[in-house]
GROMACS .gro file of N, CA and C in nm:
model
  447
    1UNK      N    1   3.149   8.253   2.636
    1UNK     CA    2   3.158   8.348   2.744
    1UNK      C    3   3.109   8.483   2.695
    2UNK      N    4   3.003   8.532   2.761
    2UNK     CA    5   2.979   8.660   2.736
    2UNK      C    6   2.905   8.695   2.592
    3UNK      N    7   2.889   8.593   2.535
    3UNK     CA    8   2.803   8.585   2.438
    3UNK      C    9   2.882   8.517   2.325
    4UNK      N   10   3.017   8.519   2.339
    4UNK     CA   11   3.133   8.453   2.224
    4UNK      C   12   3.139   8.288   2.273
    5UNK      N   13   3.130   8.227   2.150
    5UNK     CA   14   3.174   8.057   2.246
    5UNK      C   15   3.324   8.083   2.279
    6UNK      N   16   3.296   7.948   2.391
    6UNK     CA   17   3.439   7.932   2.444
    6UNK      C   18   3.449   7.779   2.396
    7UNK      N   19   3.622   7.797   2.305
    7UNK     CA   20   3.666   7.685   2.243
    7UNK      C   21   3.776   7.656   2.377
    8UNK      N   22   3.809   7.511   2.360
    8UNK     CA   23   3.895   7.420   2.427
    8UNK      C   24   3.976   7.342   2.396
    9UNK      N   25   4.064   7.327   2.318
    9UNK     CA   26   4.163   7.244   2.231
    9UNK      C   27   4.172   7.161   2.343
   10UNK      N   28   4.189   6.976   2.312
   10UNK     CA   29   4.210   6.874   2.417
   10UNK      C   30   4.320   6.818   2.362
   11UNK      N   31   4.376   6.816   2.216
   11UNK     CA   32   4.461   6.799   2.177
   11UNK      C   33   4.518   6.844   2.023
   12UNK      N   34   4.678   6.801   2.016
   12UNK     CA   35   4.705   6.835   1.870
   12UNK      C   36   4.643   6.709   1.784
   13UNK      N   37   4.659   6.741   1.671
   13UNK     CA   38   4.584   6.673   1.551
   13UNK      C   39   4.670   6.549   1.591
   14UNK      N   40   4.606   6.444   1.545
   14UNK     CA   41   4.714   6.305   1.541
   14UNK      C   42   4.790   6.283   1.655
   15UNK      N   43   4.704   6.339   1.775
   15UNK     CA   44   4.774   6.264   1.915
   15UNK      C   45   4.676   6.226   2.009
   16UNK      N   46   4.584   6.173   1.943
   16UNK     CA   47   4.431   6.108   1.990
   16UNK      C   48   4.464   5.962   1.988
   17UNK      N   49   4.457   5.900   2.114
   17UNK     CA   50   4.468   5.737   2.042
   17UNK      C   51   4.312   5.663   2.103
   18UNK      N   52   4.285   5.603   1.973
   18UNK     CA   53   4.171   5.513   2.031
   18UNK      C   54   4.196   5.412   1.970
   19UNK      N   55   4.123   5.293   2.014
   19UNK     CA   56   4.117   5.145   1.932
   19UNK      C   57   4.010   5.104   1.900
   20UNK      N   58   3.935   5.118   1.999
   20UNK     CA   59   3.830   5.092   2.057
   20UNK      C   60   3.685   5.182   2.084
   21UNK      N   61   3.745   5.309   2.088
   21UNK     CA   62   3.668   5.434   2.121
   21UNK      C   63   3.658   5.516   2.248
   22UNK      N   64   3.782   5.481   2.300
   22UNK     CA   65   3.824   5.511   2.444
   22UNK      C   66   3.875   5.592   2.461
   23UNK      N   67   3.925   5.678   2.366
   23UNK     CA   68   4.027   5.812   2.339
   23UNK      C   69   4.087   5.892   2.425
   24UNK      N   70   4.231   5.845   2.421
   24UNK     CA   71   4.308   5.860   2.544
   24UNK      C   72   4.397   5.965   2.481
   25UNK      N   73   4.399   6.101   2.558
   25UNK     CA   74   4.439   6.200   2.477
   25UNK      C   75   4.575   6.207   2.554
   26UNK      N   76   4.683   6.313   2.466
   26UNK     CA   77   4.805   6.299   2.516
   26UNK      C   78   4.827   6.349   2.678
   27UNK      N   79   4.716   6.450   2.689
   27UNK     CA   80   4.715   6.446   2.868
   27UNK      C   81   4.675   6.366   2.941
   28UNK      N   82   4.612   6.257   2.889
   28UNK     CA   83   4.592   6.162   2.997
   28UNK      C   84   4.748   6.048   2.960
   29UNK      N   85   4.792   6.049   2.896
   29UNK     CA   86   4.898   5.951   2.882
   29UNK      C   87   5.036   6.022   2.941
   30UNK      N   88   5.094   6.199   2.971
   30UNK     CA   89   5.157   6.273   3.008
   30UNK      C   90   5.156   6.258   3.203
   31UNK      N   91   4.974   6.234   3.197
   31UNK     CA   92   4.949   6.237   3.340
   31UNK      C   93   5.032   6.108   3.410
   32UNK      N   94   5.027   5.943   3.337
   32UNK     CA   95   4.978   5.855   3.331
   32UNK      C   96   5.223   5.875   3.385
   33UNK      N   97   5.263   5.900   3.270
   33UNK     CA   98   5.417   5.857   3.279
   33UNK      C   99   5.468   5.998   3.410
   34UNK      N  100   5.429   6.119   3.432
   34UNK     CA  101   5.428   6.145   3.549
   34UNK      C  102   5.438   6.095   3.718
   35UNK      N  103   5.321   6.003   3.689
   35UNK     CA  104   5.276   5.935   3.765
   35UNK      C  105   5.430   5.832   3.804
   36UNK      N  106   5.442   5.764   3.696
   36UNK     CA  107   5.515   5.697   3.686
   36UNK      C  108   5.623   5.706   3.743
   37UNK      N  109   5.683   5.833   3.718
   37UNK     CA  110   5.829   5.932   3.716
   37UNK      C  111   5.814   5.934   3.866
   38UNK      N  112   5.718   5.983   3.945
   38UNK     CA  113   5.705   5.963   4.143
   38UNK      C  114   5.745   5.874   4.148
   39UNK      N  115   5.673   5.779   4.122
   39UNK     CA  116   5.682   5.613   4.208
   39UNK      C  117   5.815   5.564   4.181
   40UNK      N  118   5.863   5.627   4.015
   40UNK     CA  119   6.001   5.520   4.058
   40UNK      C  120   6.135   5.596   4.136
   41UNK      N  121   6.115   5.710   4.103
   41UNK     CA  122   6.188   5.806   4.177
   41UNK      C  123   6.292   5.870   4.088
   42UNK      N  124   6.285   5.877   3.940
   42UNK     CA  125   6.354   5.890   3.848
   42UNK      C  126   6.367   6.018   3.835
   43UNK      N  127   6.442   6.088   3.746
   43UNK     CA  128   6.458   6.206   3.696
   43UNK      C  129   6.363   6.201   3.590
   44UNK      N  130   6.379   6.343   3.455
   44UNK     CA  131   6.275   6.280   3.308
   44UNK      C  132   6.261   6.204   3.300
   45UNK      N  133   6.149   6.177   3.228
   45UNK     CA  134   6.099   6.019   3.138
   45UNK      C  135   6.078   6.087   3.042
   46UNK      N  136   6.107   6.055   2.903
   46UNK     CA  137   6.054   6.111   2.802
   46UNK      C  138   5.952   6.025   2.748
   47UNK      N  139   5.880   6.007   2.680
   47UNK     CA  140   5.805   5.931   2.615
   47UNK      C  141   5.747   5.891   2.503
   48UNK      N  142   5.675   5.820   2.421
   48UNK     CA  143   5.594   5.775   2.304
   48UNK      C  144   5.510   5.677   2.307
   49UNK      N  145   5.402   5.691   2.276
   49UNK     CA  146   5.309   5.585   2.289
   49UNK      C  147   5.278   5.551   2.162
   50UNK      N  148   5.241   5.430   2.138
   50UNK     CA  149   5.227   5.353   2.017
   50UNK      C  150   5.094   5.254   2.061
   51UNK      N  151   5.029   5.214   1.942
   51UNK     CA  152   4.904   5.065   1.960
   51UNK      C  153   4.976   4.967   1.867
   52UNK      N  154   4.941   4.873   1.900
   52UNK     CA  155   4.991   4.710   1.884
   52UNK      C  156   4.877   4.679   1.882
   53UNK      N  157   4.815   4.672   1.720
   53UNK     CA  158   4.695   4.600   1.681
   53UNK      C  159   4.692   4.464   1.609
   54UNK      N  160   4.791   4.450   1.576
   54UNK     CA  161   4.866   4.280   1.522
   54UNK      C  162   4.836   4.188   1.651
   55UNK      N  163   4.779   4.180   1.752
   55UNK     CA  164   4.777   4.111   1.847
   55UNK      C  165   4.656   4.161   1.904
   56UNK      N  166   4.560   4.023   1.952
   56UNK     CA  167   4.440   4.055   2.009
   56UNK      C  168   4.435   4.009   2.146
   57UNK      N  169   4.410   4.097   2.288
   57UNK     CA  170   4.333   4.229   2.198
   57UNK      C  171   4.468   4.295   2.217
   58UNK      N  172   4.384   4.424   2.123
   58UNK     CA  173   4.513   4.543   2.091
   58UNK      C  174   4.589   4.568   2.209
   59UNK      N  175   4.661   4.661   2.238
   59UNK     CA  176   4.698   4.724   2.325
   59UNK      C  177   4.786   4.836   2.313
   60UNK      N  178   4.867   4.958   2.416
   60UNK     CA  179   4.922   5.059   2.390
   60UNK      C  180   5.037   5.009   2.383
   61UNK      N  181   5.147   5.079   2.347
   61UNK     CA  182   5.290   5.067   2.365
   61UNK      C  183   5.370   5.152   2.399
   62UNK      N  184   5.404   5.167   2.507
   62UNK     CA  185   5.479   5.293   2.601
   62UNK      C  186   5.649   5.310   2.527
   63UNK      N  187   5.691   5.389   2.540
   63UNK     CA  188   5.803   5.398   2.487
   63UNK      C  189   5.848   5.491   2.605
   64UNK      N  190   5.910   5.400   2.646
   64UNK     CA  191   6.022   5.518   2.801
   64UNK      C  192   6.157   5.521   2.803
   65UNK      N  193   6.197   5.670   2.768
   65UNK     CA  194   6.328   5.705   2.805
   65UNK      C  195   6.381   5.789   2.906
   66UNK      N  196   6.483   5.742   2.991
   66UNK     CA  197   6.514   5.814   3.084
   66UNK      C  198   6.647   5.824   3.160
   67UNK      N  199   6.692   5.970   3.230
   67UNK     CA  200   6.839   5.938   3.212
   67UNK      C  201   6.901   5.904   3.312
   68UNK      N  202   6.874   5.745   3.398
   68UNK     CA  203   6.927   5.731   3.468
   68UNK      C  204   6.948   5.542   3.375
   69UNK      N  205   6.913   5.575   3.272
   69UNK     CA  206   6.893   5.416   3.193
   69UNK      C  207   6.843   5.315   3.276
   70UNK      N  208   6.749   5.321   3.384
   70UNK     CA  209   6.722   5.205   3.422
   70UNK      C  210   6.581   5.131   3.316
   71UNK      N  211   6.600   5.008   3.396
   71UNK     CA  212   6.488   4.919   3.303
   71UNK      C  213   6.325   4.952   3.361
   72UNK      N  214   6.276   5.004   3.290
   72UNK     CA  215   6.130   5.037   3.335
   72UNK      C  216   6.027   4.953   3.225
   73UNK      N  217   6.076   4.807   3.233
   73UNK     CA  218   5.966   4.716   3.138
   73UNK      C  219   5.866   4.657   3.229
   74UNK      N  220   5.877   4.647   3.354
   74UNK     CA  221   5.833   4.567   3.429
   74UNK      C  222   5.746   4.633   3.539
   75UNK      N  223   5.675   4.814   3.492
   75UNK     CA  224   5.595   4.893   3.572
   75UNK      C  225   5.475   4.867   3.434
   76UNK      N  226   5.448   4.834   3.351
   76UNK     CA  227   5.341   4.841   3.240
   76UNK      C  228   5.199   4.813   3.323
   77UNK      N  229   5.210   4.697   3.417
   77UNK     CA  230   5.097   4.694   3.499
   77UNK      C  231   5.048   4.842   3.582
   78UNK      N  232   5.173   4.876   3.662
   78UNK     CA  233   5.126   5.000   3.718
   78UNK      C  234   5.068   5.096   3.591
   79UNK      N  235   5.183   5.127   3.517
   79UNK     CA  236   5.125   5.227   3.409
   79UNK      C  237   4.961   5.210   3.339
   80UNK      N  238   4.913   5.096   3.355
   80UNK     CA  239   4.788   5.065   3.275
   80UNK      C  240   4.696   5.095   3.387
   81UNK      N  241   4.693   5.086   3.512
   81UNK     CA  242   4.586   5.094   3.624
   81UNK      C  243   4.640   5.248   3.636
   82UNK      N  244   4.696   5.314   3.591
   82UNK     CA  245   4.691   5.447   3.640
   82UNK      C  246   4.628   5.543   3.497
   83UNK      N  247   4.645   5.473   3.397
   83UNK     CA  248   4.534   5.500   3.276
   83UNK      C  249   4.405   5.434   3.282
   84UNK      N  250   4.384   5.401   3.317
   84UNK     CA  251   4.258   5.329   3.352
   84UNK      C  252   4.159   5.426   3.487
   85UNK      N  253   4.230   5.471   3.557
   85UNK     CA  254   4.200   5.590   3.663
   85UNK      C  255   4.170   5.708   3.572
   86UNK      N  256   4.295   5.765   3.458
   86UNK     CA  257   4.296   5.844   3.417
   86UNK      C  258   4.164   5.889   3.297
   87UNK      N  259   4.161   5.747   3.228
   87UNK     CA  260   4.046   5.732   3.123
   87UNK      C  261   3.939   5.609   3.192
   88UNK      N  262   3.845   5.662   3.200
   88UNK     CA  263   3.768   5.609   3.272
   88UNK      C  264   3.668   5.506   3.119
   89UNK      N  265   3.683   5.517   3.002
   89UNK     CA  266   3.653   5.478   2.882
   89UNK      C  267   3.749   5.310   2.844
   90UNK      N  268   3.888   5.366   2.898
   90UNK     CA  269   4.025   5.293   2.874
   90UNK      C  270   3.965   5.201   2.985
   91UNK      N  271   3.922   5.181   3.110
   91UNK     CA  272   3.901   5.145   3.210
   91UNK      C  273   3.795   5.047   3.151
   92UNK      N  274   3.708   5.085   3.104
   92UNK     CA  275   3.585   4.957   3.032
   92UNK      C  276   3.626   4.855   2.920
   93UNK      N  277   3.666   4.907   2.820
   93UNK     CA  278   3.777   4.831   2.753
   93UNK      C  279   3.858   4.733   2.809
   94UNK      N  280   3.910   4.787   2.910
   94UNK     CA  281   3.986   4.627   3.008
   94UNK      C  282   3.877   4.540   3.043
   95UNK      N  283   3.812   4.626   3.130
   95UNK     CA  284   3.663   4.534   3.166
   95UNK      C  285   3.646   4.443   3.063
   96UNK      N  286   3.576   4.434   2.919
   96UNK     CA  287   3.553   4.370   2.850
   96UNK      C  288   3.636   4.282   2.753
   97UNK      N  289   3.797   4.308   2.797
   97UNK     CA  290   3.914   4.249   2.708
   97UNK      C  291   3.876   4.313   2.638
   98UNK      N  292   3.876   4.414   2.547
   98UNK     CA  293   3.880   4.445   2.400
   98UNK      C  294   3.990   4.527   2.366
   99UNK      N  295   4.077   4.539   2.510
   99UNK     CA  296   4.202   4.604   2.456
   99UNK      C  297   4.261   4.501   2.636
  100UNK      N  298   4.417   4.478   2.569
  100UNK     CA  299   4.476   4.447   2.677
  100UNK      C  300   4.583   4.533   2.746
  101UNK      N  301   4.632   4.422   2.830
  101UNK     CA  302   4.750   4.545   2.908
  101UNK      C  303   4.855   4.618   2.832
  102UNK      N  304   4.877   4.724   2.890
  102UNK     CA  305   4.989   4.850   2.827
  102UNK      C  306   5.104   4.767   2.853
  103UNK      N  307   5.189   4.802   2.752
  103UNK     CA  308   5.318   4.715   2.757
  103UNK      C  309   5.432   4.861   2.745
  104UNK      N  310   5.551   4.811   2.833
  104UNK     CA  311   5.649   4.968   2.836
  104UNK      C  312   5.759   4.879   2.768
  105UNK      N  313   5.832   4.954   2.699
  105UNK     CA  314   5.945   4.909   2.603
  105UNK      C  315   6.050   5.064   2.685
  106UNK      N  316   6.213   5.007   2.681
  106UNK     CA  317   6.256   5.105   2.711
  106UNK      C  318   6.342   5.142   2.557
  107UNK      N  319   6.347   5.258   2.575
  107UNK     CA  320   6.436   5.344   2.464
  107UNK      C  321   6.576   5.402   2.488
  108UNK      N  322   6.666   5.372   2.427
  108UNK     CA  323   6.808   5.420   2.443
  108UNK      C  324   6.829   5.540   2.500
  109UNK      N  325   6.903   5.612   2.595
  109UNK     CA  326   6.948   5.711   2.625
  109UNK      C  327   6.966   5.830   2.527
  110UNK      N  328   6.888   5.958   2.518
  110UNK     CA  329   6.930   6.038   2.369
  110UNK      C  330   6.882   6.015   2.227
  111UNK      N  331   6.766   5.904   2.282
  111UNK     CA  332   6.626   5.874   2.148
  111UNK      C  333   6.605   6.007   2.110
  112UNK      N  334   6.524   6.121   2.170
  112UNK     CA  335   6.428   6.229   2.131
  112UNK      C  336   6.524   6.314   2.077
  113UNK      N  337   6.627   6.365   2.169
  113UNK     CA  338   6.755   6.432   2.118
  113UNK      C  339   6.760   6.402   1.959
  114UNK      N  340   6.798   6.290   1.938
  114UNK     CA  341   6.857   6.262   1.809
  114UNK      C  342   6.765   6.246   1.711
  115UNK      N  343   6.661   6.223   1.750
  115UNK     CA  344   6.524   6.263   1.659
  115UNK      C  345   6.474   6.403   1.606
  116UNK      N  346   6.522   6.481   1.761
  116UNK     CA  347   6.511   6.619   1.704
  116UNK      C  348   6.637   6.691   1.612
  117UNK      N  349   6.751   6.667   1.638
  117UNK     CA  350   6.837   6.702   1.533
  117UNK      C  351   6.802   6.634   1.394
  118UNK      N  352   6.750   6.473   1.376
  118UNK     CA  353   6.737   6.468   1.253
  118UNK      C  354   6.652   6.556   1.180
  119UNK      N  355   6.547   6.597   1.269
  119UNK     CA  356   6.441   6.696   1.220
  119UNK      C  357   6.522   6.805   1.182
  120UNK      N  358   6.583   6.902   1.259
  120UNK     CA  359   6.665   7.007   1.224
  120UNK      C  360   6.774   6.991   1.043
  121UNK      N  361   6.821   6.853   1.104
  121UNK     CA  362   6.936   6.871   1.002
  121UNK      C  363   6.844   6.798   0.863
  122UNK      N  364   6.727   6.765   0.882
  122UNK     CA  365   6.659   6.758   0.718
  122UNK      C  366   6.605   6.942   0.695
  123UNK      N  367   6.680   7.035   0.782
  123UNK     CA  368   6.563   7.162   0.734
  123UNK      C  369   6.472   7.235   0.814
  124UNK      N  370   6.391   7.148   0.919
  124UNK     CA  371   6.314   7.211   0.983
  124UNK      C  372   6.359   7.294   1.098
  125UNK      N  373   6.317   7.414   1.138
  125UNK     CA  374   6.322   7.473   1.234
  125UNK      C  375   6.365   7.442   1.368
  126UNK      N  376   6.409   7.447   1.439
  126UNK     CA  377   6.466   7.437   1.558
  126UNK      C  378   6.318   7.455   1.678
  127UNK      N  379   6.220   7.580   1.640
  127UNK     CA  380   6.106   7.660   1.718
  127UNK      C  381   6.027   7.553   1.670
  128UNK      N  382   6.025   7.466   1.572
  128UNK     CA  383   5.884   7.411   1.544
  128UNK      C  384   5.899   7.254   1.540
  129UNK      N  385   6.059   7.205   1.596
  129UNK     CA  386   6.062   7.082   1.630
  129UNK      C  387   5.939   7.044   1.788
  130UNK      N  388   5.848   6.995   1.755
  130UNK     CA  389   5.772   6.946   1.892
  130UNK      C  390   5.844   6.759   1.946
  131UNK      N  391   5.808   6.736   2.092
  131UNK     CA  392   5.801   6.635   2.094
  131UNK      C  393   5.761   6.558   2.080
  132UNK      N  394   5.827   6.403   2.011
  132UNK     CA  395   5.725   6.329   1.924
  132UNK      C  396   5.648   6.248   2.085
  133UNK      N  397   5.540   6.238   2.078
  133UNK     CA  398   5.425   6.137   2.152
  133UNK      C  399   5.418   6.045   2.136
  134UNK      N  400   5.316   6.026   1.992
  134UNK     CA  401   5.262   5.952   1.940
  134UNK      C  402   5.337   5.884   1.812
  135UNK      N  403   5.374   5.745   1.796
  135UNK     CA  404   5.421   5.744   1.658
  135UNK      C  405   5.311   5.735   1.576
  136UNK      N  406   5.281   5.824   1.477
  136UNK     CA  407   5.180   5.814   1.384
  136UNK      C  408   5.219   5.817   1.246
  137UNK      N  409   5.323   5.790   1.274
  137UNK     CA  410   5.368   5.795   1.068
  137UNK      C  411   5.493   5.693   1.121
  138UNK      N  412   5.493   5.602   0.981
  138UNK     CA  413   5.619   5.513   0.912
  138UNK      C  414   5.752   5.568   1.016
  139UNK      N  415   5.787   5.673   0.954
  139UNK     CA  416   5.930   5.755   1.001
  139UNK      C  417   5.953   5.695   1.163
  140UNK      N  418   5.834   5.824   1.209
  140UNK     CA  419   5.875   5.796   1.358
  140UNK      C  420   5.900   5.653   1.455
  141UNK      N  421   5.774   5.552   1.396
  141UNK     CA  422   5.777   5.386   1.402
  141UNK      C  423   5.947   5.353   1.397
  142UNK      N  424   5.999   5.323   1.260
  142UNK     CA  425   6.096   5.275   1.216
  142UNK      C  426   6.231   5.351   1.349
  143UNK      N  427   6.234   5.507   1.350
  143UNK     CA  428   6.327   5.579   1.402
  143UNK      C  429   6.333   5.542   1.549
  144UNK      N  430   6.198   5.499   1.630
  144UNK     CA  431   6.186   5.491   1.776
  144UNK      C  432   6.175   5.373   1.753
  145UNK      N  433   6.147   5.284   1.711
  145UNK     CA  434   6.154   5.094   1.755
  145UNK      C  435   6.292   5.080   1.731
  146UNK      N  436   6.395   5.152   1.621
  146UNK     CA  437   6.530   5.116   1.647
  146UNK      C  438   6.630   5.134   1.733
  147UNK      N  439   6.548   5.220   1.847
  147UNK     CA  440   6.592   5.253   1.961
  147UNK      C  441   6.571   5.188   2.080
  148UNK      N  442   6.480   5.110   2.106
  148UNK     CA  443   6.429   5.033   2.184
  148UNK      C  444   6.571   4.941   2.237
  149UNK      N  445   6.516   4.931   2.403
  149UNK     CA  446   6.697   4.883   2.466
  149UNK      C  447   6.625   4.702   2.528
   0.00000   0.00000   0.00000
């Protein structure tokens, strides 16, 4: 602008997911459980997305928490045609099977909560706890699949 470039951050570091090369950034997956949050008529959803590459083809792994505890395993179809709208890349990939359907796992009531105090009570800041998204490290894997309802 005006002779200075104009930069655009699309995301934080390590909350890019691709498999395939379809790169579904955390706003299209934010858009995607939004979406979600209308149709079922819920209060929050919190969320985490994960890939499941041990199984062909790959696919995402939704992680939904929310506080009315209902079971939201059985919207993964909706959730995948509304990423598929969202990523129009994610959308060809189905086309060709090289990634399959999004699968939603639900998470215990007070997952993120208690994730963020563990953060706190190892030390870290309170201002610089973010919410986890993406599991991209060991920790978060192990801490959110043991939550899974």
């Amino acid at each position: 602008m005006n002779e200075c470039p104009y930069i655009v951050f699309s995301h934080r570091k390590g909350h890019l997911l691709s498999i395939t090369g379809e790169k579904t950034t955390e706003d299209h997956m934010a858009a995607v459980v939004e979406r979600l949050r209308k149709k079922i008529g819920c209060g929050k959803l919190d969320w985490v997305v994960s890939v499941n590459i041990k199984e062909f083809p790959a696919r995402y792994v939704l992680f939904l928490e929310n506080e009315d505890g209902l079971d939201l395993s059985s919207y993964g179809e909706y959730a995948n045609d509304e990423l598929a709208k969202e990523n129009p890349r994610y959308a060809d990939m189905l086309v060709f099977r090289l990634l399959g359907q999004m699968e939603i796992k639900n998470l215990k009531k007070g997952s993120n909560e208690e994730w963020k105090q563990m953060m706190i009570d190892k030390g870290v800041s309170p201002a610089q706890v973010k919410p986890v998204t993406v599991l991209d490290n060991e920790e978060k894997e192990e801490f959110f699949l043991s939550r899974v309802v």
